[in-house]
Short mmCIF file of C-alpha atoms in Angstrom, two decimals:
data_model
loop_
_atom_site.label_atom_id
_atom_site.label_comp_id
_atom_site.label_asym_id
_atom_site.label_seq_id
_atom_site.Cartn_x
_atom_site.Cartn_y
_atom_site.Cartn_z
CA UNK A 430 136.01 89.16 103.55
CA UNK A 431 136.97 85.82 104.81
CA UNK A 432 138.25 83.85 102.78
CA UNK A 433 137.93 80.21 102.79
CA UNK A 434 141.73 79.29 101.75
CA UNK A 435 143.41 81.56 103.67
CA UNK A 436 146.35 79.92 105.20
CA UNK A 437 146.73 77.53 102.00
CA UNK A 438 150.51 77.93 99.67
CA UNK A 439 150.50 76.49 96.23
CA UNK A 440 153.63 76.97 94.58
CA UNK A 441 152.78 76.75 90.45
CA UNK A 442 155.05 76.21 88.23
CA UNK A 443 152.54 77.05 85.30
CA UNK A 444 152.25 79.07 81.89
CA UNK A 445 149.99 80.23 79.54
CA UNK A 446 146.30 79.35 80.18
CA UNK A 447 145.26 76.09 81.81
CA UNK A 448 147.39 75.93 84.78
CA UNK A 449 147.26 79.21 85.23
CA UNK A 450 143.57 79.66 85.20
CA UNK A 451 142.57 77.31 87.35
CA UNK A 452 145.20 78.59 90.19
CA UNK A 453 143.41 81.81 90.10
CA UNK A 454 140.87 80.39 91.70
CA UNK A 455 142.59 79.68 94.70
CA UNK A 456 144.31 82.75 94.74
CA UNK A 457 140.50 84.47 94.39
CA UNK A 458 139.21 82.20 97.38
CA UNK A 459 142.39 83.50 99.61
CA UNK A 460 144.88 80.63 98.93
CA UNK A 461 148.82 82.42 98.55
CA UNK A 462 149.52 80.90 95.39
CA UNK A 463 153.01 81.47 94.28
CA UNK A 464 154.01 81.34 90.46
CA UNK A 465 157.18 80.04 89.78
CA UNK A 466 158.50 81.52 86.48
CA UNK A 467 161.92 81.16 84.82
CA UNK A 468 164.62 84.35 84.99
CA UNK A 469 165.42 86.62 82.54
CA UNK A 470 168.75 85.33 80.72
CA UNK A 471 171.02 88.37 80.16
CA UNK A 472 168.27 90.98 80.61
CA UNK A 473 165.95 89.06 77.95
CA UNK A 474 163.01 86.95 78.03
CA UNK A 475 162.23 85.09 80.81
CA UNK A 476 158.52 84.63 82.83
CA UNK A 477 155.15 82.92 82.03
CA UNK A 478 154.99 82.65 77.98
CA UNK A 479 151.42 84.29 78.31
CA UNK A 480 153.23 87.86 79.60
CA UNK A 481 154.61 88.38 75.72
CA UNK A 482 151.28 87.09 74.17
CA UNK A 483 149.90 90.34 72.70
CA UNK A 484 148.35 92.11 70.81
CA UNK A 485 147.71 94.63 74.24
CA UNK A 486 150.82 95.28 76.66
CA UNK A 487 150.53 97.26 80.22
CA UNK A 488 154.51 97.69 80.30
CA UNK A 489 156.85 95.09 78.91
CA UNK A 490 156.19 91.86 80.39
CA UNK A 491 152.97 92.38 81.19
CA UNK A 492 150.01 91.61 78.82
CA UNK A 493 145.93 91.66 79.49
CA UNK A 494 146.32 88.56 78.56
CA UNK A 495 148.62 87.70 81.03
CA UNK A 496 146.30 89.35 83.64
CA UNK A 497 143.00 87.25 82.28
CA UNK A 498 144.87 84.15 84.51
CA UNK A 499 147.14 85.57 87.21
CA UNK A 500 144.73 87.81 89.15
CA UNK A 501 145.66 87.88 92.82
CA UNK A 502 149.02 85.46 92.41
CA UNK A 503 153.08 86.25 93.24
CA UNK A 504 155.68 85.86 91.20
CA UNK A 505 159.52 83.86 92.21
CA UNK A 506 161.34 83.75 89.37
CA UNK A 507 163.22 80.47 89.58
CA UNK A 508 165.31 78.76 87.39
CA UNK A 509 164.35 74.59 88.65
CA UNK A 510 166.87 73.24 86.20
CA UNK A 511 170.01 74.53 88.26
CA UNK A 512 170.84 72.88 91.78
CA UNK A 513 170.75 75.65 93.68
CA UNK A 514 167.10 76.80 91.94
CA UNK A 515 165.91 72.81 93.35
CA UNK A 516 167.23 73.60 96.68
CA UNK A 517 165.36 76.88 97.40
CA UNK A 518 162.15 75.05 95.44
CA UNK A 519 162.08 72.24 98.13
CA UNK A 520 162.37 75.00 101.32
CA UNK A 521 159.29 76.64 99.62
CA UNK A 522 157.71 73.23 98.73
CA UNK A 523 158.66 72.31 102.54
CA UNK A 524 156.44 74.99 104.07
CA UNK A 525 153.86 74.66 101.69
CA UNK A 526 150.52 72.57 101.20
CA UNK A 527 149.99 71.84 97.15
CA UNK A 528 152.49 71.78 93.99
CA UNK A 529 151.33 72.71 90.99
CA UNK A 530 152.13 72.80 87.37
CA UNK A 531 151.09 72.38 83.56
CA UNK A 532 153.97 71.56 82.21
CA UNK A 533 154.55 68.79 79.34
CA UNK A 534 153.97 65.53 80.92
CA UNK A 535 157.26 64.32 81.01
CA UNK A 536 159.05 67.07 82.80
CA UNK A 537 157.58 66.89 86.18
CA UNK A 538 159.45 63.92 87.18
CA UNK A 539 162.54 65.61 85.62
CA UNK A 540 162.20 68.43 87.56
CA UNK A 541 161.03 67.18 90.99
CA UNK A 542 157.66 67.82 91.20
CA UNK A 543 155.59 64.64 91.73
CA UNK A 544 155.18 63.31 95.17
CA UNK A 545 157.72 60.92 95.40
CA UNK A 546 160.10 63.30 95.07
CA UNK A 547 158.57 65.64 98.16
CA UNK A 548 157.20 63.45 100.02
CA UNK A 549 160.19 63.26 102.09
CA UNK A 550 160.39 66.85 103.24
CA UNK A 551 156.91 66.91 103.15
CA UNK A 552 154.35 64.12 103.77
CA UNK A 553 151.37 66.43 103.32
CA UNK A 554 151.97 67.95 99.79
CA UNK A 555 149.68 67.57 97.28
CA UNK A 556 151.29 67.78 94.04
CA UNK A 557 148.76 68.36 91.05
CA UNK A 558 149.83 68.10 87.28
CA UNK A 559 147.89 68.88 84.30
CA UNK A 560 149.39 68.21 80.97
CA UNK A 561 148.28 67.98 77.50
CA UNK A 562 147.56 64.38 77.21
CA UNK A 563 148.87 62.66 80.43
CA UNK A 564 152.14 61.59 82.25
CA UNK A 565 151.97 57.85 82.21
CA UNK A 566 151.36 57.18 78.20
CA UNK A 567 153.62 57.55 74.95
CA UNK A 568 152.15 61.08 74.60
CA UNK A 569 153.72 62.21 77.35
CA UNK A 570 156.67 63.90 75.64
CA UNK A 571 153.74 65.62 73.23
CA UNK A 572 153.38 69.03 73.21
CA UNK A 573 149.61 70.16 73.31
CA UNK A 574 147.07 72.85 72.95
CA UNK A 575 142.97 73.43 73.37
CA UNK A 576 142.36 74.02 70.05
CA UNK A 577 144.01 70.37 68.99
CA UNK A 578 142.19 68.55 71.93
CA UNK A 579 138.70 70.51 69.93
CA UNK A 580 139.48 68.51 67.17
CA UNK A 581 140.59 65.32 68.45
CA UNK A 582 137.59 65.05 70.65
CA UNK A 583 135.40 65.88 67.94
CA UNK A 584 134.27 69.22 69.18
CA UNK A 585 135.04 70.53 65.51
CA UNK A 586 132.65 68.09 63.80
CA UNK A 587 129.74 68.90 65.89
CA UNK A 588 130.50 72.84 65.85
CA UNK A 589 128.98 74.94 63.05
CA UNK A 590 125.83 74.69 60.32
CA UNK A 591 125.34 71.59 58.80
CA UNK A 592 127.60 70.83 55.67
CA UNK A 593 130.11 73.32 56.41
CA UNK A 594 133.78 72.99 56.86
CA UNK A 595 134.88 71.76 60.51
CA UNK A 596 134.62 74.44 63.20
CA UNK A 597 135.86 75.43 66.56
CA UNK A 598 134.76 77.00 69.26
CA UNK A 599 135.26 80.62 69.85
CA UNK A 600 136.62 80.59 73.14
CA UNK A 601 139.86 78.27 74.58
CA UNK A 602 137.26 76.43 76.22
CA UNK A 603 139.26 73.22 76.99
CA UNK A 604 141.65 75.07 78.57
CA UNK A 605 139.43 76.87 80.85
CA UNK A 606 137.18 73.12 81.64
CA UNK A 607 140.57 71.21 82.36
CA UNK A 608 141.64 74.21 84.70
CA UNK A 609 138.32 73.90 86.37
CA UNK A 610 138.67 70.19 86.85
CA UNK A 611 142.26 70.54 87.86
CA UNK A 612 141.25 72.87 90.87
CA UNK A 613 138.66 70.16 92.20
CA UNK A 614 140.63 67.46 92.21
CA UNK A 615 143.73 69.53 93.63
CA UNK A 616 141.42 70.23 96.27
CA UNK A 617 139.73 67.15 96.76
CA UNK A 618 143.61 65.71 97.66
CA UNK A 619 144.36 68.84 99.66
CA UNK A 620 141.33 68.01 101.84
CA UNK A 621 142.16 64.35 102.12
CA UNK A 622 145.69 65.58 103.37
CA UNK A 623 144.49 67.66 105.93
CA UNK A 624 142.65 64.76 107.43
CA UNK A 625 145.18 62.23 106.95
CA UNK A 626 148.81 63.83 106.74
CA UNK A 627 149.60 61.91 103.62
CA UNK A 628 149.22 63.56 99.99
CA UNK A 629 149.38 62.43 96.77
CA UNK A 630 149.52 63.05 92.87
CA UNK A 631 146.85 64.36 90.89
CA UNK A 632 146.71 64.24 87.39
CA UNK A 633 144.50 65.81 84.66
CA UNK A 634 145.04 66.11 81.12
CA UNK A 635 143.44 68.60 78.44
CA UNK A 636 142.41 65.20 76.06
CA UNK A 637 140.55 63.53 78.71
CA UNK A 638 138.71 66.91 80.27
CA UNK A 639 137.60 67.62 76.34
CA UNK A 640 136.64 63.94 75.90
CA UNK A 641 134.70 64.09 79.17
CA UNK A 642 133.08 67.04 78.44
CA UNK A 643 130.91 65.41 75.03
CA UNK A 644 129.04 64.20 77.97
CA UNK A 645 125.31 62.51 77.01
CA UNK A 646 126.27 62.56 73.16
CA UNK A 647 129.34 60.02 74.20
CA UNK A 648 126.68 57.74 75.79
CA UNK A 649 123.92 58.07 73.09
CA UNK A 650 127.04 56.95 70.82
CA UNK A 651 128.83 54.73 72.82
CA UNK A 652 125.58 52.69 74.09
CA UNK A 653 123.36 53.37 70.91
CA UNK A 654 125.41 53.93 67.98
CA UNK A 655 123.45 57.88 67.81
CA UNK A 656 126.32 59.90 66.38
CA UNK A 657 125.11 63.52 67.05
CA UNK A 658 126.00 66.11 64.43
CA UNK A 659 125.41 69.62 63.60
CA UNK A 660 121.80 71.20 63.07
CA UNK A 661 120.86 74.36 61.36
CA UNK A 662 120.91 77.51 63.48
CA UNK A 663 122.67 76.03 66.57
CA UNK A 664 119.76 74.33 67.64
CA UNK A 665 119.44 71.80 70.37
CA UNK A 666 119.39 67.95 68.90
CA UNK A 667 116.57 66.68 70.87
CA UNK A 668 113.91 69.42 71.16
CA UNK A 669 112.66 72.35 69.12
CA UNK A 670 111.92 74.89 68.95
CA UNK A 671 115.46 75.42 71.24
CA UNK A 672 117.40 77.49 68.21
CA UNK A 673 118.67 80.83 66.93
CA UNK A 674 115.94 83.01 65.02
CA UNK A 675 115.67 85.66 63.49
CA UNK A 676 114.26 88.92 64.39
CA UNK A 677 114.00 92.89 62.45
CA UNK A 678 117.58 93.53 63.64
CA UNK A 679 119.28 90.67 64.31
CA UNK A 680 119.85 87.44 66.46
CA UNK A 681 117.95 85.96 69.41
CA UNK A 682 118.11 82.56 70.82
CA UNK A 683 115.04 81.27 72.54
CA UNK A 684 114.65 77.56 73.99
CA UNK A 685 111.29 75.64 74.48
CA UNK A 686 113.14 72.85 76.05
CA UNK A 687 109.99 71.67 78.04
CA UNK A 688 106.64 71.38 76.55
CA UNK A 689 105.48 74.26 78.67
CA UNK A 690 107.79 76.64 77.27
CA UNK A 691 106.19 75.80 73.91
CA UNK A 692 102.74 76.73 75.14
CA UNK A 693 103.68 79.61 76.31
CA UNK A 694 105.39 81.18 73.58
CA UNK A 695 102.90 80.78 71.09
CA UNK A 696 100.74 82.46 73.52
CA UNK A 697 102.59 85.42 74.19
CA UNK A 698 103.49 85.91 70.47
CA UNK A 699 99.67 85.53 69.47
CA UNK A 700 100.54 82.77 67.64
CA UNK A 701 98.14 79.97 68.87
CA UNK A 702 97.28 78.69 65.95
CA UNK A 703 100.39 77.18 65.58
CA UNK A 704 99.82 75.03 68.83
CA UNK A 705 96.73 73.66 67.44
CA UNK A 706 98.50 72.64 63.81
CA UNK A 707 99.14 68.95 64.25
CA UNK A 708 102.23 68.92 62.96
CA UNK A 709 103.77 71.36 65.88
CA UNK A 710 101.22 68.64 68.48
CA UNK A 711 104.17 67.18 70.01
CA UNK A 712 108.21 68.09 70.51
CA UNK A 713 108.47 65.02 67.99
CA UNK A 714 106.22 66.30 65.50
CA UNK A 715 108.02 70.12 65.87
CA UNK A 716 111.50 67.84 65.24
CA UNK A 717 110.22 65.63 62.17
CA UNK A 718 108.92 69.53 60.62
CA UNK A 719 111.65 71.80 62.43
CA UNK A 720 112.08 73.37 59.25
CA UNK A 721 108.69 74.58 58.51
CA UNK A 722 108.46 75.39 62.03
CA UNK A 723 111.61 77.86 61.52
CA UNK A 724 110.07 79.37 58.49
CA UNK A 725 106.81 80.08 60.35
CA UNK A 726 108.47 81.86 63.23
CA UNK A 727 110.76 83.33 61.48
CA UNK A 728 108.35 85.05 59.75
CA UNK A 729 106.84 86.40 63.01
CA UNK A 730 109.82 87.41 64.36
CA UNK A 731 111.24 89.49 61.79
CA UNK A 732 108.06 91.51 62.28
CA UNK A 733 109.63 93.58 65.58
CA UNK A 734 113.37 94.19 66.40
CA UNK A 735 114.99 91.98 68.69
CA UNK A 736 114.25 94.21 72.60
CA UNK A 737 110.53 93.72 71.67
CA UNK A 738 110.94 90.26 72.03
CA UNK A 739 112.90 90.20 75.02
CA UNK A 740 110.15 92.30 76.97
CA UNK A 741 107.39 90.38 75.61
CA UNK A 742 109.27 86.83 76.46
CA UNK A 743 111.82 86.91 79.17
CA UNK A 744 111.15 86.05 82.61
CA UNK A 745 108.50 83.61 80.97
CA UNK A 746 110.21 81.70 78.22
CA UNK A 747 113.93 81.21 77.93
CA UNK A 748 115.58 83.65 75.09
CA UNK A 749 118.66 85.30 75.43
CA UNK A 750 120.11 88.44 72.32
CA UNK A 751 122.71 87.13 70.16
CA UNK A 752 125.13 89.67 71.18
CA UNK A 753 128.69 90.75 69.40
CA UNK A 754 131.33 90.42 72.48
CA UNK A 755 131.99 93.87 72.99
CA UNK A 756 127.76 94.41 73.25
CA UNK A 757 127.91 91.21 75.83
CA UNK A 758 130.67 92.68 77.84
CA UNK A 759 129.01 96.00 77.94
CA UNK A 760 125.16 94.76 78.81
CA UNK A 761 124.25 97.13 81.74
CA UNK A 762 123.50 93.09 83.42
CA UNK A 763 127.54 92.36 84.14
CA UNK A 764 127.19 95.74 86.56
CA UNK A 765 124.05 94.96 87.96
CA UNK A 766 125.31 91.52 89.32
CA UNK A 767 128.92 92.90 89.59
CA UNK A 768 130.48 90.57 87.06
CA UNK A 769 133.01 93.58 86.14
CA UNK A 770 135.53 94.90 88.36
CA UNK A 771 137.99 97.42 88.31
CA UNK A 772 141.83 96.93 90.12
CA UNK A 773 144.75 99.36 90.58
CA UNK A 774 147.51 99.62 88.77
CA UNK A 775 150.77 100.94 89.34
CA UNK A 776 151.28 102.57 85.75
CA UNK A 777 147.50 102.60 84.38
CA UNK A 778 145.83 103.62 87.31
CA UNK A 779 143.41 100.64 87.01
CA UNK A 780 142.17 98.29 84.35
CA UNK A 781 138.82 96.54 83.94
CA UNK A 782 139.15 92.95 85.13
CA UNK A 783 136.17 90.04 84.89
CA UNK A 784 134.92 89.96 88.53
CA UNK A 785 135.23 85.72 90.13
CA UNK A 786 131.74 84.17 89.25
CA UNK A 787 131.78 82.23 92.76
CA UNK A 788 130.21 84.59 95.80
CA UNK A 789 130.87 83.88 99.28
CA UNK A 790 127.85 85.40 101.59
CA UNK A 791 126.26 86.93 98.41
CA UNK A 792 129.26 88.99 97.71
CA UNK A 793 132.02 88.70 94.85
CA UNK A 794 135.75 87.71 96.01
CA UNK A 795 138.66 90.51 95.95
CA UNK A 796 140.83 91.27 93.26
CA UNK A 797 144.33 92.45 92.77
CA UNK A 798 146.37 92.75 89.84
CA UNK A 799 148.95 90.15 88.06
CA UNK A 800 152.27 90.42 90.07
CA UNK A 801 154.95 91.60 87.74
CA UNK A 802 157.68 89.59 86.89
CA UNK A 803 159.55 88.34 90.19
CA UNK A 804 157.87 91.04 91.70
CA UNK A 805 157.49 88.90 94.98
CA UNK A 806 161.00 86.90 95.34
CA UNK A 807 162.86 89.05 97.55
CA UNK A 808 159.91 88.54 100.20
CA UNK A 809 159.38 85.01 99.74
CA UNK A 810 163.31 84.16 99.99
CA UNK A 811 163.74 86.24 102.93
CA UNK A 812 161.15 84.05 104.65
CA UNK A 813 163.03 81.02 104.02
CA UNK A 814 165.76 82.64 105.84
CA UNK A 815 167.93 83.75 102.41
CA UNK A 816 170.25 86.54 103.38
CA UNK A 817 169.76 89.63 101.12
CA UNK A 818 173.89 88.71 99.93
CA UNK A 819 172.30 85.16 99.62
CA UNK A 820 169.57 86.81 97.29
CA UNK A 821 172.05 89.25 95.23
CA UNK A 822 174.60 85.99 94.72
CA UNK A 823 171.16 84.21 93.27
CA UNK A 824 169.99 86.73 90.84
CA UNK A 825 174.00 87.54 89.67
CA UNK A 826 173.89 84.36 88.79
CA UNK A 827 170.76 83.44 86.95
CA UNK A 828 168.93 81.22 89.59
CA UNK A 829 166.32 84.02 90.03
#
């Protein structure tokens, strides 16, 4: 396949999840993206925090988790606080095209990895930062995770049934939204540089992605003083019925978000007496009585287990099974549109990997495993012209 950044370096210095999961993008669209990760100190430690995050280990140093963000990368293990580690970091960042990192927000400038401290030996770089809650503010020295930016940006409040104690969500979804976000406006500025020789610094912080992300409830709050807060059964705030319900063995969600939906349901269910009851007339009148309205089909679809109502519905009004995560990971579906892949690997043979959800000419982008822990920085020193002595001198002494 070709692959559309082919050509492209971005050297990362990243961790855990963010970062790290919005480089694999690039590194799944063809880009060499090469993770900088810190040494092992007397034959302990060292590398991305996310390779000792357990509870499931390929070999020491290497975790699924650690494999969820660092499909298709390579590893240099660097240390960038030594002089020596800075001077092989500007060589690579010389003869490459984007910096990247997640660190805290006031350790890129420390470290030399904003602009104006490449710009020098290299006009073009695009250096992209995301940090928990921004480099130019008195935050900047805070450390910062997704599930505190959930709370501060009121995620908790609006997550869960109605009266019960603050939820949040189920997934590290802020971390996976501000790695998204990252990626576009890394390559927004990589695309600008191309055209113009000149880069810049981008910046994107977890806080602002998760405050951006509450979307048309900001505005109905900010320009209308409409606080949106929880409803029963998940359901949507503006139209009904859009909701869990409840069928013989267990959980669907179906979604009349347009009137026609509405219509159609109570058709299909042989339920059209419930279209002419006046209270149900209008999406209004089905919010002022959603309750009764649950009750009602509730009672209709407890009557049949839950793949009845798929065949008699899908394809003709939205509903979707309530599934436990190990039944959503193994619905026959992920195959069919080839959602789950399978990689080699040296020790295991292969693991099961989550396939890229982007398709280039209707096909799904290649996959290789996680590199192992400076499993690539022989290679990429040689190629800056480091000696293999040169290379022996640098790991004797800590810098890799």
């Amino acid at each position: 396949m070709h692959l559309p950044l082919k050509g492209f370096r971005v050297i990362s210095a990243e961790q855990y999840g963010a970062g790290p999961y919005g480089t694999m993008h690039l590194a799944q669209l063809g880009a060499e993206v090469i993770k900088i990760e810190p040494p092992r100190k007397g034959g302990k430690g060292g590398g991305d925090t996310a390779r000792a995050v357990g509870p499931h280990f390929l070999s020491e140093g290497e975790s699924l988790y650690f494999q969820s963000f660092n499909l298709n990368k390579k590893s240099l293990t660097l240390d960038l606080r030594s002089e020596e580690g800075q001077q092989v970091f500007k060589a690579l960042a010389a003869k490459s095209h984007v910096v990247a990192n997640n660190m805290r927000g006031d350790l890129p400038e420390k470290l030399g990895l904003t602009y104006d401290a490449l710009k020098d030996i290299n006009p073009a770089l695009v250096c992209a930062h995301l940090s928990a809650y921004g480099r130019d503010n008195e935050r900047a020295t805070w450390p910062g995770y997704d599930y505190l930016m959930q709370a501060e940006a009121g995620y908790c409040a609006v997550t869960g049934e109605p009266g019960g104690e603050p939820q949040r969500m189920g997934l590290s979804m802020v971390d996976f939204m501000t790695g998204t976000l990252f990626t576009i406006g890394l390559l927004s500025a990589l695309v600008d540089a191309q055209r113009t020789g000149k880069g810049r610094d981008v910046d994107i912080d977890l806080l602002s992605a998760a405050v951006h992300q509450t979307s048309y409830p900001a505005l109905w709050y900010m320009n209308e003083g409409d606080e949106t807060s929880r409803t029963p059964r998940s359901a949507h705030p503006t139209a009904t019925p859009s909701q869990m319900f409840k069928a013989k063995d267990g959980w669907m969600f179906v979604m009349c978000q347009l009137p026609k939906f509405w219509d159609i349901l109570v058709d299909r269910i042989g339920r059209e007496d419930l279209r002419d009851d006046p209270r149900f007339a209008k999406n209004a009148d089905r919010l002022e009585h959603r309750e009764v309205l649950t009750q009602l089909l509730d009672e209709e679809f407890l009557k049949e287990p839950m793949a009845h109502w798929q065949n008699l519905l899908a394809g003709f009004v939205p509903v979707a099974p309530v599934y436990e995560l190990g039944d959503a990971l193994d619905n026959p579906w992920l195959r069919t549109i080839g959602m789950r892949d399978q990689v080699p690997h040296p020790e295991k043979g292969s693991i099961d990997v989550l396939a890229s959800p982007i398709k280039l000419d209707g096909k799904r982008l290649p996959n290789r495993t996680a590199p192992t822990l400076g499993a690539d920085s022989d290679a990429i020193l040689e190629d800056l012209g480091y000696s293999t002595e040169d290379i022996a001198k640098m790991r004797s002494g800590g810098i890799i």
